Tab-separated table of C-alpha atoms in Angstrom:
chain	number	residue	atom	x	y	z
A	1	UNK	CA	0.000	0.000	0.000
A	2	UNK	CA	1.322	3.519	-1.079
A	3	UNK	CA	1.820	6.547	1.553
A	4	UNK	CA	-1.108	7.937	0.440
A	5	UNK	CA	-3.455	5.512	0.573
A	6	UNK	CA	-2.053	4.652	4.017
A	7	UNK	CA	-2.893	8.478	5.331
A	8	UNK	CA	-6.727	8.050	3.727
A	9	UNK	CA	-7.035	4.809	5.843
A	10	UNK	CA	-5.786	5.849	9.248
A	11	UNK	CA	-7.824	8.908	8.546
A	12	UNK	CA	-10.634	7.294	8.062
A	13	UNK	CA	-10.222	4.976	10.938
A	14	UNK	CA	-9.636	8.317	13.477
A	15	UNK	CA	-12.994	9.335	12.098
A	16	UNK	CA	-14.055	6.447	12.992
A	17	UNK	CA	-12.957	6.434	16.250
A	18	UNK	CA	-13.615	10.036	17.125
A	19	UNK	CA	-17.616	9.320	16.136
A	20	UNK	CA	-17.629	6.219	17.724
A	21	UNK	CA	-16.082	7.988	21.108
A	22	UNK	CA	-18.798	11.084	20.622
A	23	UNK	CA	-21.479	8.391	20.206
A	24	UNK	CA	-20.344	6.848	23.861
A	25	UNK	CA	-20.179	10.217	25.494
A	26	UNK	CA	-23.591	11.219	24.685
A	27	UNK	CA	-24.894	7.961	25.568
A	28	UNK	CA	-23.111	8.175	28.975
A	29	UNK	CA	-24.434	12.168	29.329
A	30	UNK	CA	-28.325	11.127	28.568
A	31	UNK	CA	-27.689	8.088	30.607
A	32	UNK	CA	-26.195	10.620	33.414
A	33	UNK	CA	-29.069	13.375	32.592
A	34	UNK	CA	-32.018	10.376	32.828
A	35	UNK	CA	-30.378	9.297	35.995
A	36	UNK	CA	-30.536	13.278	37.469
A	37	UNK	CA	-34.175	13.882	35.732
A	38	UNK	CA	-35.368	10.357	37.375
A	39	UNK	CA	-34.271	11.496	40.941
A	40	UNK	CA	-35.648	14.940	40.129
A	41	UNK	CA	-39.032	13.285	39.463
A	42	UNK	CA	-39.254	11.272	42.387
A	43	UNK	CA	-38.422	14.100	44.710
A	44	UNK	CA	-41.340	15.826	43.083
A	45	UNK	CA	-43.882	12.641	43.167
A	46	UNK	CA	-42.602	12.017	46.965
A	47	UNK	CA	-42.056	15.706	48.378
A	48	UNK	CA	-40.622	16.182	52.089
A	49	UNK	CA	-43.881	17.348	54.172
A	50	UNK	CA	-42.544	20.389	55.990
A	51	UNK	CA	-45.097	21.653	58.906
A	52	UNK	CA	-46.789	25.094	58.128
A	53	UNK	CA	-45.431	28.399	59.940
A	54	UNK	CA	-47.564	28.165	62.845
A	55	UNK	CA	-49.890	31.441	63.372
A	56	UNK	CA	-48.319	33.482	66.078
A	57	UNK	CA	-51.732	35.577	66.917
A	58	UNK	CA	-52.910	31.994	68.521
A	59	UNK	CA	-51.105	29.700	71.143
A	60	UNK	CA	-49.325	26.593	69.262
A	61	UNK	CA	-52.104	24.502	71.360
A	62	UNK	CA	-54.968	26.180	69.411
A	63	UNK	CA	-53.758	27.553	66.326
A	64	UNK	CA	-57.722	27.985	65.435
A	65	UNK	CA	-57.741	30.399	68.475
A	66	UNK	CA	-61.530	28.181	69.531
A	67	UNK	CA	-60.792	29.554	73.004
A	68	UNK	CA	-60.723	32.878	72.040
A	69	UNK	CA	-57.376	34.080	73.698
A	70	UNK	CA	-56.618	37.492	73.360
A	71	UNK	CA	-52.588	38.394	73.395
A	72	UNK	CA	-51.430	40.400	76.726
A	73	UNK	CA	-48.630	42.836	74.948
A	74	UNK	CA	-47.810	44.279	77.304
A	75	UNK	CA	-46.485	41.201	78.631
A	76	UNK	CA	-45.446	39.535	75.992
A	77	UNK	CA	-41.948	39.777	74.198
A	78	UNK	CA	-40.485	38.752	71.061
A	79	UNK	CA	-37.478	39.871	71.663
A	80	UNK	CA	-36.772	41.392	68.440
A	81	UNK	CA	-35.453	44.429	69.399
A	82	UNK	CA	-31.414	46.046	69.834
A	83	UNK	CA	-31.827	45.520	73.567
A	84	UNK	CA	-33.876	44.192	76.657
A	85	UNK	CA	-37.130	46.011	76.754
A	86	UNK	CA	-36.609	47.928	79.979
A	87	UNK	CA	-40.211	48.966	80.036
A	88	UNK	CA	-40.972	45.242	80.135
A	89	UNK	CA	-38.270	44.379	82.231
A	90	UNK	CA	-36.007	44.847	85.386
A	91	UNK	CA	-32.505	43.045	85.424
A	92	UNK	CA	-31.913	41.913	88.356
A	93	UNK	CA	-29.448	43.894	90.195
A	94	UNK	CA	-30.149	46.761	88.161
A	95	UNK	CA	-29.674	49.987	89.622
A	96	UNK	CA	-28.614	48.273	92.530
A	97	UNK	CA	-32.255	46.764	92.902
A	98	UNK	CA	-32.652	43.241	93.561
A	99	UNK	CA	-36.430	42.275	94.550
A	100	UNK	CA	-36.832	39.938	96.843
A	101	UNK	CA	-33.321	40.552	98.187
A	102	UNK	CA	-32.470	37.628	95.925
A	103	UNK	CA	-28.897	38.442	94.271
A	104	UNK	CA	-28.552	34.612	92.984
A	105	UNK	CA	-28.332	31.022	94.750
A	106	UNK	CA	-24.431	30.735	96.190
A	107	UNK	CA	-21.817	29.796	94.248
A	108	UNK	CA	-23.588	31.776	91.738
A	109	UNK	CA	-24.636	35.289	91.606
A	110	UNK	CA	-26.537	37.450	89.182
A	111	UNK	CA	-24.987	39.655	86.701
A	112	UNK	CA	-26.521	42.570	85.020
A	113	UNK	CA	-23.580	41.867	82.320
A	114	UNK	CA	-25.275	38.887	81.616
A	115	UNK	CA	-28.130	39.776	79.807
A	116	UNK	CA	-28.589	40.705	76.119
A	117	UNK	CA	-30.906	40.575	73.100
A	118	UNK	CA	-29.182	39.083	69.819
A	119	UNK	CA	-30.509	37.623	66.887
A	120	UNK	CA	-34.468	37.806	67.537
A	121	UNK	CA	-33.642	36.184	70.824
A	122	UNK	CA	-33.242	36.758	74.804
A	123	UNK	CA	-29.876	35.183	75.937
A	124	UNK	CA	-29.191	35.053	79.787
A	125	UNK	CA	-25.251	34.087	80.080
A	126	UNK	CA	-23.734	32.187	82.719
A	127	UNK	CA	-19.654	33.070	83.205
A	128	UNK	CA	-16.959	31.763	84.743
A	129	UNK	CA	-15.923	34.624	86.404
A	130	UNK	CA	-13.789	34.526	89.618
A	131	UNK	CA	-12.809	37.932	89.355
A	132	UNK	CA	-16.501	39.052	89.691
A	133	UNK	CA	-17.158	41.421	92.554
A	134	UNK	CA	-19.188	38.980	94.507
A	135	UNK	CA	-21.019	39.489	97.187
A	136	UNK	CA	-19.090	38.489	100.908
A	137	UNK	CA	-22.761	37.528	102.400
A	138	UNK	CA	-23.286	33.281	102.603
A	139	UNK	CA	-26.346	31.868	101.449
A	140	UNK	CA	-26.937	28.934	103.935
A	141	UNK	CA	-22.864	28.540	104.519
A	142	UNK	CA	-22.417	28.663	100.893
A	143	UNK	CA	-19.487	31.102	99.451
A	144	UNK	CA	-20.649	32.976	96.409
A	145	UNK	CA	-17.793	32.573	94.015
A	146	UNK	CA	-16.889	32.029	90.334
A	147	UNK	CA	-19.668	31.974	88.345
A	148	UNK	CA	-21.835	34.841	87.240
A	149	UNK	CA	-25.769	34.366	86.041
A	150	UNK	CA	-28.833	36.416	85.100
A	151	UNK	CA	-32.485	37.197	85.912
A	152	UNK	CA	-35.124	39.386	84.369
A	153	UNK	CA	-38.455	39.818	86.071
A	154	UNK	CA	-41.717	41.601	84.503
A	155	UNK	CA	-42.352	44.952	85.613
A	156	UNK	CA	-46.078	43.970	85.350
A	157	UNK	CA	-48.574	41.250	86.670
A	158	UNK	CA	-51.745	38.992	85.576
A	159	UNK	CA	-53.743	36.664	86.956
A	160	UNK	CA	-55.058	33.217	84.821
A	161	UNK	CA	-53.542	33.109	81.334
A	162	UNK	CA	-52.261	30.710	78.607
A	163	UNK	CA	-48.236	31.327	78.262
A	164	UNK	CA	-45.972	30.344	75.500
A	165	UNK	CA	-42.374	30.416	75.485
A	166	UNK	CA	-40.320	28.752	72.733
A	167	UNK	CA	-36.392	28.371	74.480
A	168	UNK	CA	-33.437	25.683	74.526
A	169	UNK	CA	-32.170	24.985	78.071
A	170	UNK	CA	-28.149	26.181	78.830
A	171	UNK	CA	-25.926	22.563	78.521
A	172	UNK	CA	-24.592	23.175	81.684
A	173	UNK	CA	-24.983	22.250	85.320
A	174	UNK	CA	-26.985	25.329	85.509
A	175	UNK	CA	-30.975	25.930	85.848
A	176	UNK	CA	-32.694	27.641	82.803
A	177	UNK	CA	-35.704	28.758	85.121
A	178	UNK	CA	-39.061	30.062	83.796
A	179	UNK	CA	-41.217	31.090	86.791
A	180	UNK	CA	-43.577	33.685	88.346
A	181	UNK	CA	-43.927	35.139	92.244
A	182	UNK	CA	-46.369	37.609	93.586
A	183	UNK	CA	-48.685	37.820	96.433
A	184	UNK	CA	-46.128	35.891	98.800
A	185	UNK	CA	-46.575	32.517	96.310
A	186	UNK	CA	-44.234	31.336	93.691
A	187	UNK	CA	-45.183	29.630	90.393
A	188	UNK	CA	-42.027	27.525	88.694
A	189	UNK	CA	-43.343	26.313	85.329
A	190	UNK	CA	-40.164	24.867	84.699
A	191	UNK	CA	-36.485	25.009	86.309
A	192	UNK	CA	-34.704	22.931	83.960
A	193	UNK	CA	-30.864	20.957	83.608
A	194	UNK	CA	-28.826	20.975	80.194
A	195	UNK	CA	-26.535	18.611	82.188
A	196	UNK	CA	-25.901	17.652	85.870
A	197	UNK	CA	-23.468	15.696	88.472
A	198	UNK	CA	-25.756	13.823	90.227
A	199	UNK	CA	-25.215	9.891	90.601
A	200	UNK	CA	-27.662	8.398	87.781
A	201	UNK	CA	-29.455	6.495	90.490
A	202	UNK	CA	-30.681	10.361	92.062
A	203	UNK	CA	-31.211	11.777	89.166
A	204	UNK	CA	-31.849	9.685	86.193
A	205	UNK	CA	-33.226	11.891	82.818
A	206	UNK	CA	-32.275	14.993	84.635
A	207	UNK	CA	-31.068	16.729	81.091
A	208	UNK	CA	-34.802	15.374	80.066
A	209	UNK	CA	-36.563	17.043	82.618
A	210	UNK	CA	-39.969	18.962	83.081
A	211	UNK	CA	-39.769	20.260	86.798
A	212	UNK	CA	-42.568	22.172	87.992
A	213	UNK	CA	-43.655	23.293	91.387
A	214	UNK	CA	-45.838	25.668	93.588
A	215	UNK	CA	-44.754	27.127	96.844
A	216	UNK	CA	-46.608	29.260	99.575
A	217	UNK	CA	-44.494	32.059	100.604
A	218	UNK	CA	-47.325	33.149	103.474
A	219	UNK	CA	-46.006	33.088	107.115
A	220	UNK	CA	-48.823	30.633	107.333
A	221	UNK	CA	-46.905	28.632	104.500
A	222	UNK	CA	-43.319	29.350	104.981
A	223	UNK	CA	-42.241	28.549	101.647
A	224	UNK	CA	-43.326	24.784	101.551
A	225	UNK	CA	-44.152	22.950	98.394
A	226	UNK	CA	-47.769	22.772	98.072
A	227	UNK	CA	-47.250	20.748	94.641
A	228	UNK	CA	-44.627	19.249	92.980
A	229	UNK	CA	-44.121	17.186	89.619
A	230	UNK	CA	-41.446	16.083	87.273
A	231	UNK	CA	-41.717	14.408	84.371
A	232	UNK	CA	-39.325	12.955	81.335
A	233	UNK	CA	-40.064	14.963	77.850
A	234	UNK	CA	-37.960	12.004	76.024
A	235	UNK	CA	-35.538	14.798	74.799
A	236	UNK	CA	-32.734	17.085	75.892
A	237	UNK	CA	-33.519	20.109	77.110
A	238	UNK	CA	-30.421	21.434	75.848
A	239	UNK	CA	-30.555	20.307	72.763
A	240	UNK	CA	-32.903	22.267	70.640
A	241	UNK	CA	-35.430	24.718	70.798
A	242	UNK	CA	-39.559	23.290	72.048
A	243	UNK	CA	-42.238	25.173	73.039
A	244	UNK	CA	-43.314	24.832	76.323
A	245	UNK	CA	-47.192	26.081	76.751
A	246	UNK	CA	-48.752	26.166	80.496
A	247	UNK	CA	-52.842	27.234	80.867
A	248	UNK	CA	-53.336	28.872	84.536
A	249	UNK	CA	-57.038	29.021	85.202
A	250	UNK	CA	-59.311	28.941	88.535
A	251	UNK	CA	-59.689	25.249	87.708
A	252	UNK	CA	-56.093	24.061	87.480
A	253	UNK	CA	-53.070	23.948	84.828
A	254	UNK	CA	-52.546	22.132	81.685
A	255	UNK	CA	-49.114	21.716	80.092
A	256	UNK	CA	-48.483	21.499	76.689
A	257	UNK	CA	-44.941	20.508	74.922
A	258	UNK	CA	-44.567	21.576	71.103
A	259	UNK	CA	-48.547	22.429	71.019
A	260	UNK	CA	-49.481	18.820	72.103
A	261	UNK	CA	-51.431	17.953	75.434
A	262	UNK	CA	-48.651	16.877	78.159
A	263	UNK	CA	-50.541	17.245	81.631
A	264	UNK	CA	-53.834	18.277	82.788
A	265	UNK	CA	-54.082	18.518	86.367
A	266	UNK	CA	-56.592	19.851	88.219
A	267	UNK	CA	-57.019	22.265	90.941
A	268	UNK	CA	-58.493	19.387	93.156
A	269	UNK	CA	-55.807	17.251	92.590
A	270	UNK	CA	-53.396	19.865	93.086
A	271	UNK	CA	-55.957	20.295	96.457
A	272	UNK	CA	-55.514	16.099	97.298
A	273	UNK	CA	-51.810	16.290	96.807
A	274	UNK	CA	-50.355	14.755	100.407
A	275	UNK	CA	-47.237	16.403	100.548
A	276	UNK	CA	-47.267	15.620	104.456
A	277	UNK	CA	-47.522	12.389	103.519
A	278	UNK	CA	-44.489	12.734	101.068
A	279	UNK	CA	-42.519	14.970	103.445
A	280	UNK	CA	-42.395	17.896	101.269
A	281	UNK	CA	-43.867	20.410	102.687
A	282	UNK	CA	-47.880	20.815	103.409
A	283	UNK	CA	-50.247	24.169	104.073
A	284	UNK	CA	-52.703	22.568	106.634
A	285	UNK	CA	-55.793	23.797	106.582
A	286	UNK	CA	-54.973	25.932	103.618
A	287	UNK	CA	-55.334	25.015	99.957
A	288	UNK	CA	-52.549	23.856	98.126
A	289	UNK	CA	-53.693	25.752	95.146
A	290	UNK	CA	-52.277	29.134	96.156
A	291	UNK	CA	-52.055	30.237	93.129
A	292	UNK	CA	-55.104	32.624	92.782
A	293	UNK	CA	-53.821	36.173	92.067
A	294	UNK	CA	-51.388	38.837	90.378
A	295	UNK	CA	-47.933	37.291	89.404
A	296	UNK	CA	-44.765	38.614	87.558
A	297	UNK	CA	-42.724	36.795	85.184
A	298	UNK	CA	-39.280	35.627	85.624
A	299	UNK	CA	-36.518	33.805	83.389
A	300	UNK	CA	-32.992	33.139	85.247
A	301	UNK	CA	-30.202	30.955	85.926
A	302	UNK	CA	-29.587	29.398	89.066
A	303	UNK	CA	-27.010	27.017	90.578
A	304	UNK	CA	-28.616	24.180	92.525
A	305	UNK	CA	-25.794	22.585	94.156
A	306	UNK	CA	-27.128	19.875	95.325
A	307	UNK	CA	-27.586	18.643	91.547
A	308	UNK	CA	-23.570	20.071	90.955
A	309	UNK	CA	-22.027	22.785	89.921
A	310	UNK	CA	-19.412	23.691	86.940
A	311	UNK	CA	-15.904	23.499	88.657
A	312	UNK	CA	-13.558	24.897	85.838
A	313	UNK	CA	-13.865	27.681	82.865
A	314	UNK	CA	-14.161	24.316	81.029
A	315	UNK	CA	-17.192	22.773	82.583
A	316	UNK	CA	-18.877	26.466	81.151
A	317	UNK	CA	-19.884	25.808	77.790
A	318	UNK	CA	-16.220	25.178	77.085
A	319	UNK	CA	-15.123	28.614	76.746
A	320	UNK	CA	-16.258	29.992	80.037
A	321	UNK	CA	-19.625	31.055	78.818
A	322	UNK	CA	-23.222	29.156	78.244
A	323	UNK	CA	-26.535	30.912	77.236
A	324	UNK	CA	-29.937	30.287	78.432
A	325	UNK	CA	-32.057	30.717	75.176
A	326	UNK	CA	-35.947	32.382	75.228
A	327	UNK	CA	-37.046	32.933	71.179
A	328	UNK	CA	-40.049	34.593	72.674
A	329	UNK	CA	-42.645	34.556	75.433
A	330	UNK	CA	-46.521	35.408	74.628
A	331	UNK	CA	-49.381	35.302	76.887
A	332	UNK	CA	-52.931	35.273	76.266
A	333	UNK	CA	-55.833	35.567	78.396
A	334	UNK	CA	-59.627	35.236	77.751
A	335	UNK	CA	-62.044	37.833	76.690
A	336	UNK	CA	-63.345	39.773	79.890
């Protein structure tokens, strides 16, 4: 075979080649593009269901608003604003001002440092902070040292009401406390542990807590628990953000977690509850159910150190610092 007819051939064959390669390729693209459009049609025949934006002009309990709630603003906060509300609010210490002589449980005290509005939310910070000026006072033998907390408390009160906060616990051996006091009678609807140092026999499901409590703060009640209950949400309280919904009437309190039914318990029960019996307390001839009139708001962080207490920067959310998170609190109350 001549030179010539030897270049037409080998041309021929890369021609070949080069069609036969472009053939493959395309077959492998629509092959690749039916793969993507096949996986793009099954997403659309099987969608992920997402739940709707819940209505905030309605508790998450009764997003139909049947009861016919009516939103307290000026108790309610969204915290949406630069800063703390003040007209809302009172830190804690502020101005010197601490009510109920209450500056913190010992080791920890509150810190008007520690509160701040970021990000849509209310954050009370807990510090490890050992050169905090802190107070020289015990609190039942116990040395107030090291660690720094917060409080807030509502400037006004209401009686009866559904609340609604949404908030994620601190993940520390810390309380993240949502309660209410007035008219000598406290109201915890929740005092709650990201984590704890108790021996798991004591204190099993601690970081999966719901904690609430009533106390009578009368000299005919001197402080005693008048009702008590804990109960395990099956999550971490820590761990994300739930909405925890509490109805106060006349006739008792429900609890709802995440808009669902959790407890329903009645003012006679609360009425029947033997805490003689359970050595805990007891109001005598009085009812158990003191919790009949005006009562302010308060969020805070506590150390309970009979449940343990952060020892190191460390033990603090790792860098010395752990926040108590509150998205927002609303509270409704009937039509008068």
């Amino acid at each position: 075979m001549n030179i010539e007819v030897m270049d037409r051939d080998l041309n021929k064959r890369g021609v070949f080649f080069k069609v036969v390669f472009g053939i493959v390729m395309l077959t492998l693209v629509n092959c690749s593009k039916s793969k993507e459009d096949a996986q793009v049609i099954d997403v659309i025949k099987d969608p992920v269901v997402v739940d709707p934006v819940p209505n905030p002009n309605a508790p998450l309990s009764d997003q139909k608003n049947t009861g016919e709630w009516v939103l307290n603003e000026e108790m309610s906060d969204e915290f949406d604003g630069a800063v703390l509300d003040e007209t809302k609010w009172h830190i804690q210490g502020k101005g010197g001002v601490y009510q109920s002589n209450f500056i913190g449980r010992a080791p920890s005290q509150f810190s008007t440092n520690n509160v701040r509005v970021e990000k849509g939310m209310l954050k009370l910070e807990t510090r490890w902070e050992p050169t905090f000026n802190f107070s020289t006072k015990l609190d039942n033998g116990v040395k107030y040292e090291n660690i720094t907390t917060a409080a807030i408390i509502s400037k006004k009160e209401f009686t009866y009401g559904y609340l609604e906060v949404k908030s994620k616990a601190a993940d520390c051996e810390i309380t993240s406390s949502f309660w209410a006091t007035g008219s000598n009678v406290e109201f915890d609807f929740f005092e709650m542990f990201g984590d704890h140092k108790q021996p798991s026999k004591e204190a099993a499901g601690k970081e999966r807590e719901l904690w609430w409590s009533i106390h009578d703060w009368t000299s005919a009640g001197a402080g005693r628990t008048t009702y008590t209950e804990s109960h395990d949400l099956g999550f971490r309280v820590a761990a994300a953000f739930h909405v925890y919904g509490f109805e106060w009437s006349a006739d008792g309190v429900k609890i709802y977690i995440d808009g669902k039914l959790f407890r329903d318990v009645s003012r006679a029960t609360i009425n029947a509850y033997d805490d003689v019996a359970k050595q805990n307390g007891g109001n005598g001839a009085n009812e158990n159910f003191v919790i009949t009139k005006p009562l302010k708001i308060w969020f805070d962080q506590e150390t309970f150190p009979w449940h343990g207490v952060p020892d190191s920067k460390e033990e603090v959310g790792g860098n010395g610092t752990i926040d108590f998170e509150i998205e927002y609190l609303r509270i409704w109350q009937k039509k008068k």
